[in-house]
PDB file of C-alpha atoms in Angstrom:
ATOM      1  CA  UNK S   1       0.000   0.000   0.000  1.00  0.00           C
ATOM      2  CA  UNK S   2       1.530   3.457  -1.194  1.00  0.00           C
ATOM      3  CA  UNK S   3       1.259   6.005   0.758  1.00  0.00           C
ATOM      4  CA  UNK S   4       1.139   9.560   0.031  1.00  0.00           C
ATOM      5  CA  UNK S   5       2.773  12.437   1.922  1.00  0.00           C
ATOM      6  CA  UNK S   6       0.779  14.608   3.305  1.00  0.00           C
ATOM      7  CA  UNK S   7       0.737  18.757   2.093  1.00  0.00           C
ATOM      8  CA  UNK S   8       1.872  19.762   5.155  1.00  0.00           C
ATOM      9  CA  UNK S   9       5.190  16.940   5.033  1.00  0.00           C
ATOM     10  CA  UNK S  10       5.965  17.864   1.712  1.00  0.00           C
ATOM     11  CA  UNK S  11       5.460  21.659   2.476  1.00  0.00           C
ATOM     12  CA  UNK S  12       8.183  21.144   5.671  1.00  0.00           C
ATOM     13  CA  UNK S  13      10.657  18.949   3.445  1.00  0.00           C
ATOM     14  CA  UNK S  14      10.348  21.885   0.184  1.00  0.00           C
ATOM     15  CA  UNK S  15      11.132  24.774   3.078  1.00  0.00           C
ATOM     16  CA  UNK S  16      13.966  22.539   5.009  1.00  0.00           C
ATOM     17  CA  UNK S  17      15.679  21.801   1.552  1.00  0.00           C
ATOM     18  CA  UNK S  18      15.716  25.528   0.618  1.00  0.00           C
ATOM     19  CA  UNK S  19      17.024  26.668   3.757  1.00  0.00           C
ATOM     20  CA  UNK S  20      19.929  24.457   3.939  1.00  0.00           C
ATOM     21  CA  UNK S  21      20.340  25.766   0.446  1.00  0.00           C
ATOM     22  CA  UNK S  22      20.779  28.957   1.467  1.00  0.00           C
ATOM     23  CA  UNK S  23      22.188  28.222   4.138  1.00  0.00           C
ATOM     24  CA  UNK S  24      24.937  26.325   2.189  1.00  0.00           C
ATOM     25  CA  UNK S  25      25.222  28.831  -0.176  1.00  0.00           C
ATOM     26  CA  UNK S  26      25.902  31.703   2.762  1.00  0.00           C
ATOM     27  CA  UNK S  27      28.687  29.560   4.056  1.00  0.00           C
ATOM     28  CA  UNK S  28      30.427  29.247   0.626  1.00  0.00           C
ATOM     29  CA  UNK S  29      30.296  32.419   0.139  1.00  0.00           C
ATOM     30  CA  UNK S  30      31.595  33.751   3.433  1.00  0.00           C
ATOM     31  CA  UNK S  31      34.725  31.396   2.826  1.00  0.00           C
ATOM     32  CA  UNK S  32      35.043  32.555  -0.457  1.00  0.00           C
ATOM     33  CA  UNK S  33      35.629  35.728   0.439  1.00  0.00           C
ATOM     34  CA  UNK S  34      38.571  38.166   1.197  1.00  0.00           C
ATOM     35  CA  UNK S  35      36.715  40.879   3.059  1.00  0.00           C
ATOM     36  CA  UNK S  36      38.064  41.898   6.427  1.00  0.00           C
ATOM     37  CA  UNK S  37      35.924  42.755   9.220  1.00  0.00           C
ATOM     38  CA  UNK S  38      35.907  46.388  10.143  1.00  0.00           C
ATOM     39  CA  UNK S  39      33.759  48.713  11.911  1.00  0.00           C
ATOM     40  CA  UNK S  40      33.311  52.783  10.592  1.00  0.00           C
ATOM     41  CA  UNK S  41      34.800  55.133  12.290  1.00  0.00           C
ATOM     42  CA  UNK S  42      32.185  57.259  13.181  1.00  0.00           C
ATOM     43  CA  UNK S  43      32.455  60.048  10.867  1.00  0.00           C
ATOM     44  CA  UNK S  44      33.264  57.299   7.548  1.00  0.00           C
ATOM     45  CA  UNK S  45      30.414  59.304   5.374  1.00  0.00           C
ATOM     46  CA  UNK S  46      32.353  62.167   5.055  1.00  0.00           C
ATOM     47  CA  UNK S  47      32.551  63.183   1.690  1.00  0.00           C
ATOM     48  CA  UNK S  48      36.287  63.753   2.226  1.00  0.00           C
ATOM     49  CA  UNK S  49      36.746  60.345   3.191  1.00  0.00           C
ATOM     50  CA  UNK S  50      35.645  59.059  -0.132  1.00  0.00           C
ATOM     51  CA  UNK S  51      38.360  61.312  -1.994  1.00  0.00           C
ATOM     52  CA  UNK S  52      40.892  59.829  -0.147  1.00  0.00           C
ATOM     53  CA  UNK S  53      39.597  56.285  -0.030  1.00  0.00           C
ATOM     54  CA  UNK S  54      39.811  56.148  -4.431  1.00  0.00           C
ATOM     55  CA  UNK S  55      43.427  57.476  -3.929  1.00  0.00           C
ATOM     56  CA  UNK S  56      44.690  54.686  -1.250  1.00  0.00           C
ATOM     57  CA  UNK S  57      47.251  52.527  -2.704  1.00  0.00           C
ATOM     58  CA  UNK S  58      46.838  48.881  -3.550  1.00  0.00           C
ATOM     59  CA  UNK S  59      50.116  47.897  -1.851  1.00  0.00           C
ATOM     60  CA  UNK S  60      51.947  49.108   0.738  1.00  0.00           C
ATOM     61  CA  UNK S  61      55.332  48.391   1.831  1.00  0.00           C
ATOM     62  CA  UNK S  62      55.862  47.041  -1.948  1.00  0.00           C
ATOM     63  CA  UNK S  63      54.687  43.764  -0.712  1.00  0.00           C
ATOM     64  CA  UNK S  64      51.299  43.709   0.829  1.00  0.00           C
ATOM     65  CA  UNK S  65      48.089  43.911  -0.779  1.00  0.00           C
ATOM     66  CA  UNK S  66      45.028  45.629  -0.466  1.00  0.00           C
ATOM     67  CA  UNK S  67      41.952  43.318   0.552  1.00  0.00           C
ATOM     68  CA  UNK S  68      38.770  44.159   0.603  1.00  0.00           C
ATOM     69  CA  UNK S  69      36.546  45.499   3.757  1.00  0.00           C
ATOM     70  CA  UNK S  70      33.375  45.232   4.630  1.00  0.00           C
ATOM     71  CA  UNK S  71      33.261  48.753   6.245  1.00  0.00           C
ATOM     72  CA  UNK S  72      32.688  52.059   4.861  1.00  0.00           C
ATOM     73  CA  UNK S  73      36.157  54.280   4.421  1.00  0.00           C
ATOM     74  CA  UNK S  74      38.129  51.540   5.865  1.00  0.00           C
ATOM     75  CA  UNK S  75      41.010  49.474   4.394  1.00  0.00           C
ATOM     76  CA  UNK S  76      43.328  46.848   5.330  1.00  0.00           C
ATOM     77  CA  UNK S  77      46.488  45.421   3.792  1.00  0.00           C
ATOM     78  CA  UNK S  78      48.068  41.932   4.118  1.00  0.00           C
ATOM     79  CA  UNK S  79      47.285  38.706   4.934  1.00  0.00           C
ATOM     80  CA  UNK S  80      46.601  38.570   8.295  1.00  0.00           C
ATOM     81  CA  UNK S  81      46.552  42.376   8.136  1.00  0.00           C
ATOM     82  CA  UNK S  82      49.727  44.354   9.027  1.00  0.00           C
ATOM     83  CA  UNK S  83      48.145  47.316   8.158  1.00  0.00           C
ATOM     84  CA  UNK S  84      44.412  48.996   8.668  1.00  0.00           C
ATOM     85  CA  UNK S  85      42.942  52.461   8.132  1.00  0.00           C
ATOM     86  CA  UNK S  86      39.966  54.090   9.096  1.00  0.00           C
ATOM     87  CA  UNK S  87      38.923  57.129   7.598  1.00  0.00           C
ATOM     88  CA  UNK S  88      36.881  59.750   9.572  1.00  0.00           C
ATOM     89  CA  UNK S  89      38.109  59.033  13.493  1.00  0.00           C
ATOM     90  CA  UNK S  90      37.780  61.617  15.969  1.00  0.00           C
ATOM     91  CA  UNK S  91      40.036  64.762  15.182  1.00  0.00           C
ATOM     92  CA  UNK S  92      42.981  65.449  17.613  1.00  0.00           C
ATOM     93  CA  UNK S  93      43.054  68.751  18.539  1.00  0.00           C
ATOM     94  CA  UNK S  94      45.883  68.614  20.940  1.00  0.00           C
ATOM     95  CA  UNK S  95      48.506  65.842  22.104  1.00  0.00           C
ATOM     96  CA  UNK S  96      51.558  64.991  23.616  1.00  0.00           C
ATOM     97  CA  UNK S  97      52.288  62.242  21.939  1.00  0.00           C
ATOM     98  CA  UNK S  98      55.490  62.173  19.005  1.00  0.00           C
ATOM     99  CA  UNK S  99      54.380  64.831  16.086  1.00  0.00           C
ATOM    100  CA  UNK S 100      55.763  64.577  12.605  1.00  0.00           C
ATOM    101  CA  UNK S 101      55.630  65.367   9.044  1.00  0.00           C
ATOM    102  CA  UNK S 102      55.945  63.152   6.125  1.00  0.00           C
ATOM    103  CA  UNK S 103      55.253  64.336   2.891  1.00  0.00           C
ATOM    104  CA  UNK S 104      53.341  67.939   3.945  1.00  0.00           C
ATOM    105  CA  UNK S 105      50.629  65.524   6.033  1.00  0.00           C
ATOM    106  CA  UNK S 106      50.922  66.027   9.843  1.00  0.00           C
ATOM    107  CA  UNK S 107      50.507  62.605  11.740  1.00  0.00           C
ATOM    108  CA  UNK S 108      50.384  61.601  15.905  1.00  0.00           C
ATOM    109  CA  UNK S 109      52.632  58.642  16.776  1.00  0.00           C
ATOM    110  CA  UNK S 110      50.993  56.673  19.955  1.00  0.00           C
ATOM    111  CA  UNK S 111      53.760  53.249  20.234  1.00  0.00           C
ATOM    112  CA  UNK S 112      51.489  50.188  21.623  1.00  0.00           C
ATOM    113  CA  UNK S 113      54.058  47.548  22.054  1.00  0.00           C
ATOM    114  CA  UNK S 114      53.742  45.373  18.860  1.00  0.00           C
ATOM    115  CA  UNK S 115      51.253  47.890  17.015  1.00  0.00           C
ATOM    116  CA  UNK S 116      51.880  51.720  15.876  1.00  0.00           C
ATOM    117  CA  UNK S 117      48.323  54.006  16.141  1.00  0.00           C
ATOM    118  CA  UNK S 118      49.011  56.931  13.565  1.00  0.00           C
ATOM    119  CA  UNK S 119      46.729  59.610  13.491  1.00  0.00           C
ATOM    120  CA  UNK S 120      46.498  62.331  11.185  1.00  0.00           C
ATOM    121  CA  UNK S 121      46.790  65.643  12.739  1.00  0.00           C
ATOM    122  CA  UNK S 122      45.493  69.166  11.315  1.00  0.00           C
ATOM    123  CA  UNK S 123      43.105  66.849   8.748  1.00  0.00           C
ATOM    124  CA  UNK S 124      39.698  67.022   8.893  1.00  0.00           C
ATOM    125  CA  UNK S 125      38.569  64.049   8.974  1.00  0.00           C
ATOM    126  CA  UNK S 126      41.249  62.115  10.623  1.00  0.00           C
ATOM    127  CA  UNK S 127      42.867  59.100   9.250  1.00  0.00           C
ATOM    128  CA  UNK S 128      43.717  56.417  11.880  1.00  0.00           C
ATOM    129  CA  UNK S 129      46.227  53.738  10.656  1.00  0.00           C
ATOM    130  CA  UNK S 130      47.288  50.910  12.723  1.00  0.00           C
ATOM    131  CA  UNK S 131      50.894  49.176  11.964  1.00  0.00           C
ATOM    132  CA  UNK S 132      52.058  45.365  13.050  1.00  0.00           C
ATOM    133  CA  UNK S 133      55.870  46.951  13.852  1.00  0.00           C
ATOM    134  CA  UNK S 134      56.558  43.132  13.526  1.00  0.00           C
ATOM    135  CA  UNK S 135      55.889  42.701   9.955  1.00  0.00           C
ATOM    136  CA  UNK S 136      56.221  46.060   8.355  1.00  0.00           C
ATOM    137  CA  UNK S 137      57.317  49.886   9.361  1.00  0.00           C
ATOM    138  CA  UNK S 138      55.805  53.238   9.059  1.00  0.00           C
ATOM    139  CA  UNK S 139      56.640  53.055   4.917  1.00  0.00           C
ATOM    140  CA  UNK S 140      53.246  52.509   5.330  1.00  0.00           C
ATOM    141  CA  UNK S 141      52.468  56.099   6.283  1.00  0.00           C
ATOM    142  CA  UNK S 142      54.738  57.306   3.904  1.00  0.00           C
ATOM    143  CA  UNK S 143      52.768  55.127   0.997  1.00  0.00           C
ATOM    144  CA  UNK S 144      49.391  56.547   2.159  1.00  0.00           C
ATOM    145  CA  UNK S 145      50.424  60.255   1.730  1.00  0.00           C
ATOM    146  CA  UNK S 146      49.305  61.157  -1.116  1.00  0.00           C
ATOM    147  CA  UNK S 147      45.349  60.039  -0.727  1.00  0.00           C
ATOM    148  CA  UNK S 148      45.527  61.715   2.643  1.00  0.00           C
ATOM    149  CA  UNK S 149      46.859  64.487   1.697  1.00  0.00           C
ATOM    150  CA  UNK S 150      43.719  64.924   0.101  1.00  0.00           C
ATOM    151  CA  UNK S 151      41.802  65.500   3.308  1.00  0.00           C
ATOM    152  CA  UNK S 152      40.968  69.234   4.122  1.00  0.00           C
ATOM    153  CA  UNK S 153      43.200  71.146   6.524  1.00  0.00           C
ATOM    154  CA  UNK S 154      42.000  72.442   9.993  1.00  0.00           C
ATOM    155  CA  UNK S 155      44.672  74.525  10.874  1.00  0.00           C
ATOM    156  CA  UNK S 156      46.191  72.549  13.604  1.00  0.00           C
ATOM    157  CA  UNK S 157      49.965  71.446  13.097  1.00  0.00           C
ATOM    158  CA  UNK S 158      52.739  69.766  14.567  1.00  0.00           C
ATOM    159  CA  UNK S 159      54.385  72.050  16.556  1.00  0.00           C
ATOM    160  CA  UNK S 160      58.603  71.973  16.756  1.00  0.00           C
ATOM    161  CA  UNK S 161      59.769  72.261  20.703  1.00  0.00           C
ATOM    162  CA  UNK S 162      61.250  75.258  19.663  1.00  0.00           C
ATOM    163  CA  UNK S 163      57.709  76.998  18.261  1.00  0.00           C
ATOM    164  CA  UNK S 164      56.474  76.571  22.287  1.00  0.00           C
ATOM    165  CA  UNK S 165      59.640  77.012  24.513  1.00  0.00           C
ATOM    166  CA  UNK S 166      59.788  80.749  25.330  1.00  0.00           C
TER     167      UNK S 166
END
């Protein structure tokens, strides 16, 4: 005796096979992938940013590639990442922290061990790039001048020990 499946079986089986489908296909597609997981800095929608972000460079240090993001005016070189930039941080209006110019663009040097924080300074929006000191140097920051240099001056620069000592 044959027996048929009832509407409601079938219906359960169609919607379990197309959601392990998709399912499936999500997976394959996430490994697939070379997107790097990044969050926006909070002012990423800046027009500015943009500019700069069509100017970065698709290497850095000669030797490491840029991936892809998944993150508005963010960007992230080598694989794992020894490099990652964020594009519209929170401007620094005054520091103590190392001050420096490379190639007419201002940037704030905060040493964390194994990692370098650069932040633009006198740019508006700031640029924030982080550095793995153990697989690259600040070429970096010297290869991401020129799309920086893009963003619009706020007046603020580094300051030589000599401009504040009276």
């Amino acid at each position: 005796m044959d027996t048929v499946p009832s509407p409601s079986r079938t219906t359960s089986r169609r919607t379990l096979a197309i959601a392990t489908a998709a399912v499936a296909l999500a997976a394959g597609l996430t490994g697939c992938t070379n997107a790097v997981a990044m969050s926006p800095a909070p002012s990423a929608n800046a027009a500015a940013c943009a500019t700069a972000q069509v100017r970065l460079p698709a290497a850095v240090d000669t030797k490491f590639d840029l991936r892809n993001t998944n993150a508005q005016s963010t960007a992230a070189w080598g694989d794992p990442e020894v490099a990652i930039y964020h594009c519209g941080v929170a401007v620094p209006t005054v520091s103590d922290l190392p001050c420096f110019d490379q190639g007419g663009v201002d940037w704030i040097r905060d040493d964390r061990g194994d990692r370098v924080v650069y932040t633009t300074f006198g740019r508006s929006p700031a640029v924030q790039v982080v550095i793995d000191t153990t697989k690259t140097t600040n070429q970096v920051v010297q290869d991401l001048t020129d799309a920086v240099a893009t963003l619009p001056k706020d007046g603020h620069k580094c300051l030589d020990p000599s401009d504040v000592q009276g």
